[in-house]
mmCIF file of C-alpha atoms and ligand atoms in Angstrom:
data_model
loop_
_atom_site.group_PDB
_atom_site.id
_atom_site.type_symbol
_atom_site.label_atom_id
_atom_site.label_comp_id
_atom_site.label_asym_id
_atom_site.label_seq_id
_atom_site.Cartn_x
_atom_site.Cartn_y
_atom_site.Cartn_z
ATOM 1 C CA MET A 1 156.002 91.480 60.329
ATOM 2 C CA ALA A 2 157.104 94.594 62.176
ATOM 3 C CA SER A 3 160.101 93.914 64.512
ATOM 4 C CA GLU A 4 160.055 94.974 68.146
ATOM 5 C CA PHE A 5 162.121 98.177 67.051
ATOM 6 C CA ASP A 6 159.746 99.104 64.261
ATOM 7 C CA LEU A 7 156.798 98.900 66.806
ATOM 8 C CA ILE A 8 158.585 101.119 69.227
ATOM 9 C CA LYS A 9 159.496 103.591 66.440
ATOM 10 C CA ARG A 10 156.006 103.604 65.048
ATOM 11 C CA TYR A 11 153.960 103.703 68.178
ATOM 12 C CA PHE A 12 155.972 104.957 71.255
ATOM 13 C CA SER A 13 158.542 107.346 69.958
ATOM 14 C CA ARG A 14 156.722 110.720 70.012
ATOM 15 C CA PRO A 15 158.977 113.735 70.936
ATOM 16 C CA ALA A 16 159.604 114.186 74.755
ATOM 17 C CA PRO A 17 160.362 117.830 74.981
ATOM 18 C CA SER A 18 160.623 117.785 78.884
ATOM 19 C CA ALA A 19 163.360 115.045 78.943
ATOM 20 C CA VAL A 20 167.137 115.562 78.281
ATOM 21 C CA LEU A 21 166.786 112.477 76.395
ATOM 22 C CA GLY A 22 163.941 110.350 75.503
ATOM 23 C CA VAL A 23 163.135 106.971 73.639
ATOM 24 C CA GLY A 24 165.986 105.351 71.789
ATOM 25 C CA ASP A 25 169.167 105.087 73.986
ATOM 26 C CA ASP A 26 169.954 102.671 76.809
ATOM 27 C CA CYS A 27 168.205 105.002 79.432
ATOM 28 C CA ALA A 28 166.348 108.188 79.315
ATOM 29 C CA LEU A 29 167.811 111.284 80.876
ATOM 30 C CA VAL A 30 165.636 113.805 82.809
ATOM 31 C CA GLN A 31 166.575 116.850 85.083
ATOM 32 C CA ALA A 32 164.362 117.704 88.005
ATOM 33 C CA ARG A 33 163.802 121.564 88.483
ATOM 34 C CA PRO A 34 165.398 123.237 91.394
ATOM 35 C CA GLY A 35 163.789 122.708 94.733
ATOM 36 C CA MET A 36 161.612 119.764 93.472
ATOM 37 C CA THR A 37 161.573 116.313 95.067
ATOM 38 C CA LEU A 38 160.904 113.405 92.621
ATOM 39 C CA ALA A 39 157.906 111.311 93.175
ATOM 40 C CA MET A 40 157.784 107.846 91.621
ATOM 41 C CA THR A 41 155.109 105.221 91.123
ATOM 42 C CA THR A 42 154.395 102.095 89.190
ATOM 43 C CA ASP A 43 151.441 99.936 88.555
ATOM 44 C CA MET A 44 150.869 96.821 86.637
ATOM 45 C CA LEU A 45 147.811 95.878 84.708
ATOM 46 C CA LEU A 46 147.378 92.142 83.832
ATOM 47 C CA GLU A 47 144.615 90.631 81.480
ATOM 48 C CA GLY A 48 142.295 88.555 83.488
ATOM 49 C CA THR A 49 143.387 90.061 86.898
ATOM 50 C CA HIS A 50 143.008 93.938 86.385
ATOM 51 C CA PHE A 51 141.012 94.020 83.258
ATOM 52 C CA ARG A 52 138.711 91.660 81.243
ATOM 53 C CA ALA A 53 140.008 89.925 78.055
ATOM 54 C CA GLY A 54 138.787 91.970 75.080
ATOM 55 C CA THR A 55 138.778 95.577 76.963
ATOM 56 C CA ASP A 56 138.975 98.299 74.352
ATOM 57 C CA ALA A 57 142.599 99.052 73.681
ATOM 58 C CA ARG A 58 142.336 102.840 73.647
ATOM 59 C CA ARG A 59 140.697 102.469 77.262
ATOM 60 C CA LEU A 60 143.517 100.409 78.323
ATOM 61 C CA GLY A 61 146.022 102.935 77.105
ATOM 62 C CA HIS A 62 144.194 105.503 79.045
ATOM 63 C CA LYS A 63 143.748 103.506 82.267
ATOM 64 C CA SER A 64 147.331 102.241 82.557
ATOM 65 C CA LEU A 65 148.529 105.939 82.778
ATOM 66 C CA ALA A 66 145.420 107.128 84.760
ATOM 67 C CA VAL A 67 146.012 104.741 87.688
ATOM 68 C CA ASN A 68 149.676 106.157 88.024
ATOM 69 C CA LEU A 69 148.486 109.709 87.485
ATOM 70 C CA SER A 70 146.097 109.052 90.449
ATOM 71 C CA ASP A 71 148.934 107.937 92.734
ATOM 72 C CA LEU A 72 150.843 111.133 91.817
ATOM 73 C CA ALA A 73 147.916 113.233 92.546
ATOM 74 C CA ALA A 74 147.514 111.648 95.847
ATOM 75 C CA MET A 75 150.877 112.861 96.789
ATOM 76 C CA GLY A 76 150.278 116.362 95.503
ATOM 77 C CA ALA A 77 153.016 115.730 92.806
ATOM 78 C CA ASP A 78 152.817 117.143 89.194
ATOM 79 C CA PRO A 79 153.319 114.355 86.716
ATOM 80 C CA ARG A 80 156.330 114.785 84.338
ATOM 81 C CA TRP A 81 157.839 111.440 82.786
ATOM 82 C CA ALA A 82 156.357 107.989 81.943
ATOM 83 C CA LEU A 83 157.960 104.578 81.173
ATOM 84 C CA LEU A 84 155.891 101.967 79.638
ATOM 85 C CA SER A 85 156.598 98.156 79.706
ATOM 86 C CA LEU A 86 154.505 95.960 77.497
ATOM 87 C CA ALA A 87 154.232 92.285 77.143
ATOM 88 C CA LEU A 88 152.066 91.492 74.009
ATOM 89 C CA PRO A 89 150.905 88.220 72.584
ATOM 90 C CA ARG A 90 151.269 89.379 68.950
ATOM 91 C CA ALA A 91 152.127 92.616 67.165
ATOM 92 C CA ASP A 92 148.648 93.546 66.402
ATOM 93 C CA GLU A 93 149.095 97.081 64.815
ATOM 94 C CA SER A 94 145.413 98.234 65.237
ATOM 95 C CA TRP A 95 145.504 97.252 68.794
ATOM 96 C CA LEU A 96 148.839 99.120 69.366
ATOM 97 C CA ASP A 97 147.499 102.128 67.417
ATOM 98 C CA ALA A 98 144.599 102.304 69.683
ATOM 99 C CA PHE A 99 146.419 101.670 72.890
ATOM 100 C CA ALA A 100 148.954 104.431 71.956
ATOM 101 C CA GLY A 101 146.111 106.727 71.157
ATOM 102 C CA GLY A 102 144.623 106.306 74.550
ATOM 103 C CA PHE A 103 147.999 106.590 76.326
ATOM 104 C CA TYR A 104 149.221 109.677 74.486
ATOM 105 C CA GLY A 105 145.808 111.379 74.754
ATOM 106 C CA LEU A 106 145.826 111.445 78.460
ATOM 107 C CA ALA A 107 149.637 112.103 78.647
ATOM 108 C CA GLY A 108 149.152 115.047 76.487
ATOM 109 C CA ARG A 109 146.435 116.544 78.543
ATOM 110 C CA CYS A 110 148.390 116.067 81.855
ATOM 111 C CA GLY A 111 151.796 117.199 80.658
ATOM 112 C CA VAL A 112 153.452 113.833 80.704
ATOM 113 C CA ASP A 113 156.145 112.662 78.148
ATOM 114 C CA LEU A 114 156.787 109.068 77.476
ATOM 115 C CA ILE A 115 160.519 108.666 77.770
ATOM 116 C CA GLY A 116 161.226 104.803 77.666
ATOM 117 C CA GLY A 117 160.048 101.426 78.401
ATOM 118 C CA ASP A 118 160.412 97.747 77.276
ATOM 119 C CA THR A 119 158.427 95.632 74.824
ATOM 120 C CA THR A 120 158.407 91.925 74.845
ATOM 121 C CA ARG A 121 156.173 89.138 73.793
ATOM 122 C CA GLY A 122 154.096 87.385 76.331
ATOM 123 C CA PRO A 123 150.458 87.203 77.835
ATOM 124 C CA LEU A 124 149.041 90.734 77.727
ATOM 125 C CA ALA A 125 150.488 92.913 80.631
ATOM 126 C CA ILE A 126 150.963 96.482 80.939
ATOM 127 C CA SER A 127 153.208 98.312 83.431
ATOM 128 C CA VAL A 128 153.672 102.003 83.625
ATOM 129 C CA THR A 129 156.164 103.850 85.831
ATOM 130 C CA LEU A 130 155.578 107.482 86.321
ATOM 131 C CA ILE A 131 157.761 110.192 87.696
ATOM 132 C CA GLY A 132 156.594 113.549 89.024
ATOM 133 C CA GLU A 133 157.898 116.515 90.847
ATOM 134 C CA VAL A 134 156.593 118.151 94.113
ATOM 135 C CA PRO A 135 158.139 121.007 95.850
ATOM 136 C CA ALA A 136 160.434 119.805 98.719
ATOM 137 C CA GLY A 137 158.597 119.127 101.948
ATOM 138 C CA LEU A 138 155.250 119.627 100.382
ATOM 139 C CA ALA A 139 154.292 115.996 99.445
ATOM 140 C CA LEU A 140 150.812 114.776 100.759
ATOM 141 C CA ARG A 141 151.241 111.727 102.669
ATOM 142 C CA ARG A 142 149.043 109.164 104.263
ATOM 143 C CA ASP A 143 150.559 109.704 107.812
ATOM 144 C CA GLY A 144 149.656 113.392 108.130
ATOM 145 C CA ALA A 145 146.077 113.245 109.464
ATOM 146 C CA GLN A 146 145.405 115.149 112.640
ATOM 147 C CA ALA A 147 142.619 114.808 115.172
ATOM 148 C CA GLY A 148 140.067 117.460 114.306
ATOM 149 C CA ASP A 149 140.696 117.220 110.532
ATOM 150 C CA ASP A 150 137.728 117.266 108.177
ATOM 151 C CA ILE A 151 137.606 114.067 105.882
ATOM 152 C CA TRP A 152 136.943 115.056 102.311
ATOM 153 C CA ILE A 153 136.233 113.069 99.121
ATOM 154 C CA SER A 154 136.309 114.525 95.486
ATOM 155 C CA GLY A 155 133.414 113.542 93.073
ATOM 156 C CA ALA A 156 131.736 110.361 94.050
ATOM 157 C CA THR A 157 132.704 106.772 94.413
ATOM 158 C CA GLY A 158 130.822 103.574 93.554
ATOM 159 C CA GLU A 159 130.376 103.686 89.821
ATOM 160 C CA ALA A 160 133.339 101.669 88.813
ATOM 161 C CA ALA A 161 132.079 98.840 91.036
ATOM 162 C CA LEU A 162 128.546 99.224 89.636
ATOM 163 C CA GLY A 163 130.021 98.942 86.158
ATOM 164 C CA LEU A 164 132.036 95.806 86.981
ATOM 165 C CA ALA A 165 128.922 94.285 88.708
ATOM 166 C CA HIS A 166 126.996 94.962 85.508
ATOM 167 C CA LEU A 167 129.706 93.529 83.214
ATOM 168 C CA SER A 168 129.945 90.386 85.280
ATOM 169 C CA GLY A 169 126.156 89.981 85.079
ATOM 170 C CA ARG A 170 125.300 90.391 88.721
ATOM 171 C CA ILE A 171 123.266 93.398 88.380
ATOM 172 C CA ASP A 172 121.535 95.238 85.476
ATOM 173 C CA ILE A 173 122.252 98.911 85.029
ATOM 174 C CA VAL A 174 120.070 100.581 82.461
ATOM 175 C CA GLU A 175 121.230 103.274 79.905
ATOM 176 C CA PRO A 176 122.470 105.996 80.085
ATOM 177 C CA PHE A 177 123.836 105.284 83.484
ATOM 178 C CA ARG A 178 125.305 101.912 82.320
ATOM 179 C CA SER A 179 127.886 103.565 79.928
ATOM 180 C CA GLY A 180 128.844 106.091 82.643
ATOM 181 C CA CYS A 181 129.654 103.249 85.102
ATOM 182 C CA ILE A 182 131.548 101.210 82.538
ATOM 183 C CA GLU A 183 133.537 104.209 81.541
ATOM 184 C CA ARG A 184 134.385 105.001 85.216
ATOM 185 C CA LEU A 185 135.674 101.495 85.265
ATOM 186 C CA GLU A 186 137.604 101.314 82.102
ATOM 187 C CA ALA A 187 138.643 104.928 81.574
ATOM 188 C CA PRO A 188 138.757 106.718 85.065
ATOM 189 C CA GLU A 189 139.720 110.483 85.027
ATOM 190 C CA PRO A 190 142.638 110.906 87.580
ATOM 191 C CA ARG A 191 142.271 114.076 89.727
ATOM 192 C CA VAL A 192 145.439 115.415 88.642
ATOM 193 C CA ASP A 193 144.712 119.147 89.022
ATOM 194 C CA LEU A 194 143.123 118.650 92.451
ATOM 195 C CA GLY A 195 146.241 116.840 93.590
ATOM 196 C CA GLY A 196 148.326 119.950 92.919
ATOM 197 C CA ARG A 197 145.755 122.316 94.470
ATOM 198 C CA LEU A 198 145.918 120.332 97.772
ATOM 199 C CA ARG A 199 149.482 121.173 98.551
ATOM 200 C CA GLY A 200 149.660 123.363 101.642
ATOM 201 C CA LEU A 201 145.892 122.744 102.295
ATOM 202 C CA ALA A 202 145.560 119.038 102.997
ATOM 203 C CA ASN A 203 147.290 117.339 105.979
ATOM 204 C CA SER A 204 147.015 113.706 104.382
ATOM 205 C CA ALA A 205 145.719 112.213 101.131
ATOM 206 C CA ILE A 206 145.232 108.882 99.284
ATOM 207 C CA ASP A 207 143.575 107.948 95.995
ATOM 208 C CA VAL A 208 140.430 105.526 96.359
ATOM 209 C CA SER A 209 141.627 102.401 94.387
ATOM 210 C CA ASP A 210 140.606 99.783 96.921
ATOM 211 C CA GLY A 211 137.409 101.462 98.316
ATOM 212 C CA LEU A 212 136.532 104.535 100.301
ATOM 213 C CA LEU A 213 136.578 102.931 103.725
ATOM 214 C CA ALA A 214 139.537 100.600 102.998
ATOM 215 C CA ASP A 215 141.647 103.540 101.719
ATOM 216 C CA LEU A 216 140.558 105.790 104.721
ATOM 217 C CA GLY A 217 141.778 102.764 106.835
ATOM 218 C CA HIS A 218 145.413 103.264 105.291
ATOM 219 C CA ILE A 219 145.293 106.985 106.373
ATOM 220 C CA LEU A 220 144.167 106.108 109.874
ATOM 221 C CA GLU A 221 146.743 103.409 110.412
ATOM 222 C CA GLN A 222 149.536 105.497 109.089
ATOM 223 C CA SER A 223 148.436 108.482 111.035
ATOM 224 C CA GLY A 224 147.613 106.748 114.220
ATOM 225 C CA ALA A 225 144.115 108.199 114.512
ATOM 226 C CA GLY A 226 140.443 107.390 114.174
ATOM 227 C CA ALA A 227 137.551 108.615 112.082
ATOM 228 C CA ASP A 228 133.759 109.252 112.284
ATOM 229 C CA VAL A 229 132.223 109.020 108.988
ATOM 230 C CA TRP A 230 128.500 110.228 108.411
ATOM 231 C CA VAL A 231 127.122 107.803 105.963
ATOM 232 C CA GLU A 232 124.392 110.127 104.741
ATOM 233 C CA GLN A 233 127.022 112.721 103.734
ATOM 234 C CA ILE A 234 128.909 110.360 101.420
ATOM 235 C CA PRO A 235 128.061 111.596 97.986
ATOM 236 C CA ARG A 236 125.925 109.131 95.799
ATOM 237 C CA PRO A 237 126.997 108.799 92.202
ATOM 238 C CA PRO A 238 124.383 109.391 89.419
ATOM 239 C CA GLY A 239 124.644 105.653 88.402
ATOM 240 C CA MET A 240 123.406 104.542 91.710
ATOM 241 C CA VAL A 241 119.845 105.432 91.034
ATOM 242 C CA ALA A 242 119.890 102.925 88.239
ATOM 243 C CA CYS A 243 120.537 99.982 90.556
ATOM 244 C CA ALA A 244 117.566 98.045 91.803
ATOM 245 C CA ASP A 245 119.536 96.697 94.865
ATOM 246 C CA GLN A 246 120.130 99.870 96.896
ATOM 247 C CA ALA A 247 122.067 98.040 99.664
ATOM 248 C CA LEU A 248 124.410 96.719 97.090
ATOM 249 C CA ALA A 249 124.811 100.225 95.515
ATOM 250 C CA LEU A 250 125.717 101.671 98.875
ATOM 251 C CA GLU A 251 128.336 99.018 99.269
ATOM 252 C CA CYS A 252 129.760 99.929 96.017
ATOM 253 C CA VAL A 253 129.887 103.701 97.226
ATOM 254 C CA THR A 254 131.645 102.785 100.587
ATOM 255 C CA SER A 255 133.668 99.752 99.538
ATOM 256 C CA GLY A 256 133.855 99.384 95.744
ATOM 257 C CA GLY A 257 137.376 100.003 94.167
ATOM 258 C CA ASP A 258 138.798 101.568 91.104
ATOM 259 C CA ASP A 259 137.106 105.011 91.349
ATOM 260 C CA TYR A 260 140.363 106.989 91.565
ATOM 261 C CA GLU A 261 138.830 109.919 93.607
ATOM 262 C CA LEU A 262 141.016 111.580 96.047
ATOM 263 C CA LEU A 263 140.254 111.097 99.825
ATOM 264 C CA PHE A 264 141.989 113.706 101.972
ATOM 265 C CA THR A 265 141.931 115.288 105.352
ATOM 266 C CA ALA A 266 142.309 119.003 106.115
ATOM 267 C CA PRO A 267 141.979 121.316 109.099
ATOM 268 C CA PRO A 268 138.661 123.228 109.387
ATOM 269 C CA HIS A 269 140.200 126.423 108.675
ATOM 270 C CA ALA A 270 140.910 125.294 105.053
ATOM 271 C CA ARG A 271 137.130 125.063 104.239
ATOM 272 C CA GLY A 272 137.028 128.348 102.521
ATOM 273 C CA ASP A 273 140.073 127.664 100.355
ATOM 274 C CA LEU A 274 138.713 124.108 99.461
ATOM 275 C CA ALA A 275 135.376 125.731 98.289
ATOM 276 C CA VAL A 276 137.392 127.974 95.841
ATOM 277 C CA VAL A 277 139.287 124.864 94.472
ATOM 278 C CA SER A 278 136.149 122.962 94.014
ATOM 279 C CA ALA A 279 134.567 125.943 92.138
ATOM 280 C CA ASP A 280 137.741 126.553 90.252
ATOM 281 C CA LEU A 281 137.988 122.840 89.065
ATOM 282 C CA GLY A 282 134.251 122.303 88.657
ATOM 283 C CA LEU A 283 134.668 119.203 90.800
ATOM 284 C CA ALA A 284 132.652 118.606 93.904
ATOM 285 C CA LEU A 285 134.413 118.230 97.215
ATOM 286 C CA THR A 286 132.396 116.743 100.031
ATOM 287 C CA ARG A 287 133.046 116.717 103.793
ATOM 288 C CA ILE A 288 132.097 113.258 105.007
ATOM 289 C CA GLY A 289 133.481 113.044 108.449
ATOM 290 C CA SER A 290 136.194 113.882 111.037
ATOM 291 C CA ILE A 291 139.498 112.541 112.160
ATOM 292 C CA VAL A 292 139.312 111.797 116.028
ATOM 293 C CA ALA A 293 141.960 110.723 118.532
ATOM 294 C CA GLY A 294 142.001 107.033 119.232
ATOM 295 C CA GLU A 295 142.257 103.606 117.695
ATOM 296 C CA PRO A 296 142.914 103.608 113.848
ATOM 297 C CA VAL A 297 139.270 102.559 112.823
ATOM 298 C CA ALA A 298 136.485 104.436 110.940
ATOM 299 C CA VAL A 299 133.269 104.394 112.571
ATOM 300 C CA LEU A 300 130.111 104.903 110.272
ATOM 301 C CA ARG A 301 127.414 106.983 111.833
ATOM 302 C CA ASP A 302 123.790 107.524 110.645
ATOM 303 C CA ALA A 303 122.128 111.004 110.771
ATOM 304 C CA GLY A 304 121.250 110.576 114.369
ATOM 305 C CA GLY A 305 124.923 109.818 115.203
ATOM 306 C CA ASN A 306 124.409 106.216 115.977
ATOM 307 C CA SER A 307 127.093 103.788 114.943
ATOM 308 C CA ILE A 308 126.104 101.452 112.065
ATOM 309 C CA PRO A 309 127.778 98.281 110.712
ATOM 310 C CA VAL A 310 130.388 99.031 108.121
ATOM 311 C CA PRO A 311 129.503 97.296 104.706
ATOM 312 C CA ARG A 312 131.704 94.461 104.121
ATOM 313 C CA PRO A 313 134.850 95.644 102.504
ATOM 314 C CA GLY A 314 136.616 93.340 99.960
ATOM 315 C CA PHE A 315 133.319 91.878 98.675
ATOM 316 C CA ASP A 316 134.073 89.688 95.640
ATOM 317 C CA HIS A 317 131.881 91.790 93.324
ATOM 318 C CA PHE A 318 134.671 94.252 93.252
ATOM 319 C CA ARG A 319 137.673 91.955 92.590
HETATM 320 P P1 ADP B 401 167.540 97.841 75.710
HETATM 321 O O1 ADP B 401 167.721 96.512 75.141
HETATM 322 O O2 ADP B 401 168.829 98.790 75.724
HETATM 323 O O3 ADP B 401 166.779 97.768 76.957
HETATM 324 P P2 ADP B 401 165.231 98.125 74.143
HETATM 325 O O4 ADP B 401 165.518 97.630 72.832
HETATM 326 O O5 ADP B 401 164.513 97.430 75.203
HETATM 327 O O6 ADP B 401 166.606 98.631 74.696
HETATM 328 O O7 ADP B 401 164.499 99.580 73.827
HETATM 329 C C1 ADP B 401 165.004 100.613 72.988
HETATM 330 C C2 ADP B 401 164.581 101.790 73.251
HETATM 331 O O8 ADP B 401 163.121 101.915 73.162
HETATM 332 C C3 ADP B 401 164.867 102.229 74.775
HETATM 333 O O9 ADP B 401 165.086 103.654 74.758
HETATM 334 C C4 ADP B 401 163.635 101.970 75.514
HETATM 335 O O10 ADP B 401 163.377 102.824 76.580
HETATM 336 C C5 ADP B 401 162.482 102.303 74.500
HETATM 337 N N1 ADP B 401 161.251 101.429 74.491
HETATM 338 C C6 ADP B 401 161.030 100.164 74.400
HETATM 339 N N2 ADP B 401 159.842 99.813 74.505
HETATM 340 C C7 ADP B 401 159.153 100.839 74.718
HETATM 341 C C8 ADP B 401 157.695 101.182 74.918
HETATM 342 N N3 ADP B 401 156.781 100.290 74.950
HETATM 343 N N4 ADP B 401 157.458 102.461 75.105
HETATM 344 C C9 ADP B 401 158.287 103.515 75.132
HETATM 345 N N5 ADP B 401 159.750 103.235 74.835
HETATM 346 C C10 ADP B 401 160.018 102.027 74.696
HETATM 347 MG MG1 MG B 402 164.895 96.620 76.998
#
C-alpha cells in the first residue's frame, strides 16, 4: 500500500518552473513579477454536493482547476500557481492517475504550476487554491459597472444546467447534444484568455457560476446600478434545441449555474475592440443589455421593450 508521501511524489510532484520552490518543503515559494498584484481564489468541490458520486476522475481533476481559473479570468488576472488539497476515501491509484491527468492537462494549457497542497484520508473532497497576477490597478471588479455600459456575455449559458437536468432524469436530451451538455457540466472550459483581453476594456466582470441573472445581480448590487436585459438577445446554446420543454430550457439559459462564461460590462466605445477580441479568440461575445441608473435590479424585456417576468432563479433543477 502506497504511503501518503509516495502518492504525492508519484502523482503531484511534476516540476514547477515558475516557482522559486515547488512541492516538497513546508511551504512553496513564489515571486510576483514587478508591478503585479496577486489575485487569489479558492473553491471546494464535495462529492454529493458539487459533483455526483462516480463522476469521471479525469473530469474532476479538470473541473477542480477550471472553476478557479474562471474566478481569476473574471478578475482579468493571469493564472500562475495552484495548491491542491485532497481528501480521499482510499489510495486508488487509477483514480489518482486520471485525476492528475485532468488537472495537469488543463494546468499545462493555462500556464499554471502545481506548487503544493495537502493529502488526507476522508470522504472525497477537492479544494484548489489558485494564485494569479494582474497589473496593479487593472483588475476587473464587480463594483465597476457604469450607467450606459453595454452588458456582454461570452459563449452561451444553459448547457450545464441542461446536462444536470438530464443526469437527474428530469428531461431527456438526445445525442449528440447530450454529450455536449454533460461535458459542459463536468469539464467546463474557463475563459482564461478572454479575462486577460478584457483588462482596460471592461468596467466590471463576473463569471457565471450561479446563473446569468443571479450573477448579473451581484454586479448590480456592488456597482449600485440597474440593468435592462433583452431576453431575445441572450444567446441560446446548441443543446437547447434538444430539450422538449423550451420554457425549462430558457430557464436554464437565464438562471442555470455552472457554465463559467464571463459576464461583463463595457462602455459603448469598446464595441470595436471587443469585436476584435471575439474574432481573435474564436469566441462569441454577445451584447444582451445595458446598465441603467437606479435600483440594483435587472429588468428582462421582450423584443417590444415590455418588461417580462424573470424566470425563477435558484430552481432546484440546478442545485
Ligand atoms: P506538511 O506536513 O509540512 O504540511 P505534507 O506532508 O502535508 O507537509 O506535504 C508534503 C509536501 O507535499 C508539501 O510540500 C505539500 O505542499 C505537498 N503536497 C501534499 N499534498 C499535495 C497535493 N495533493 N498536491 C500537491 N502537493 C501536495
Ligand atoms: Mg500538510
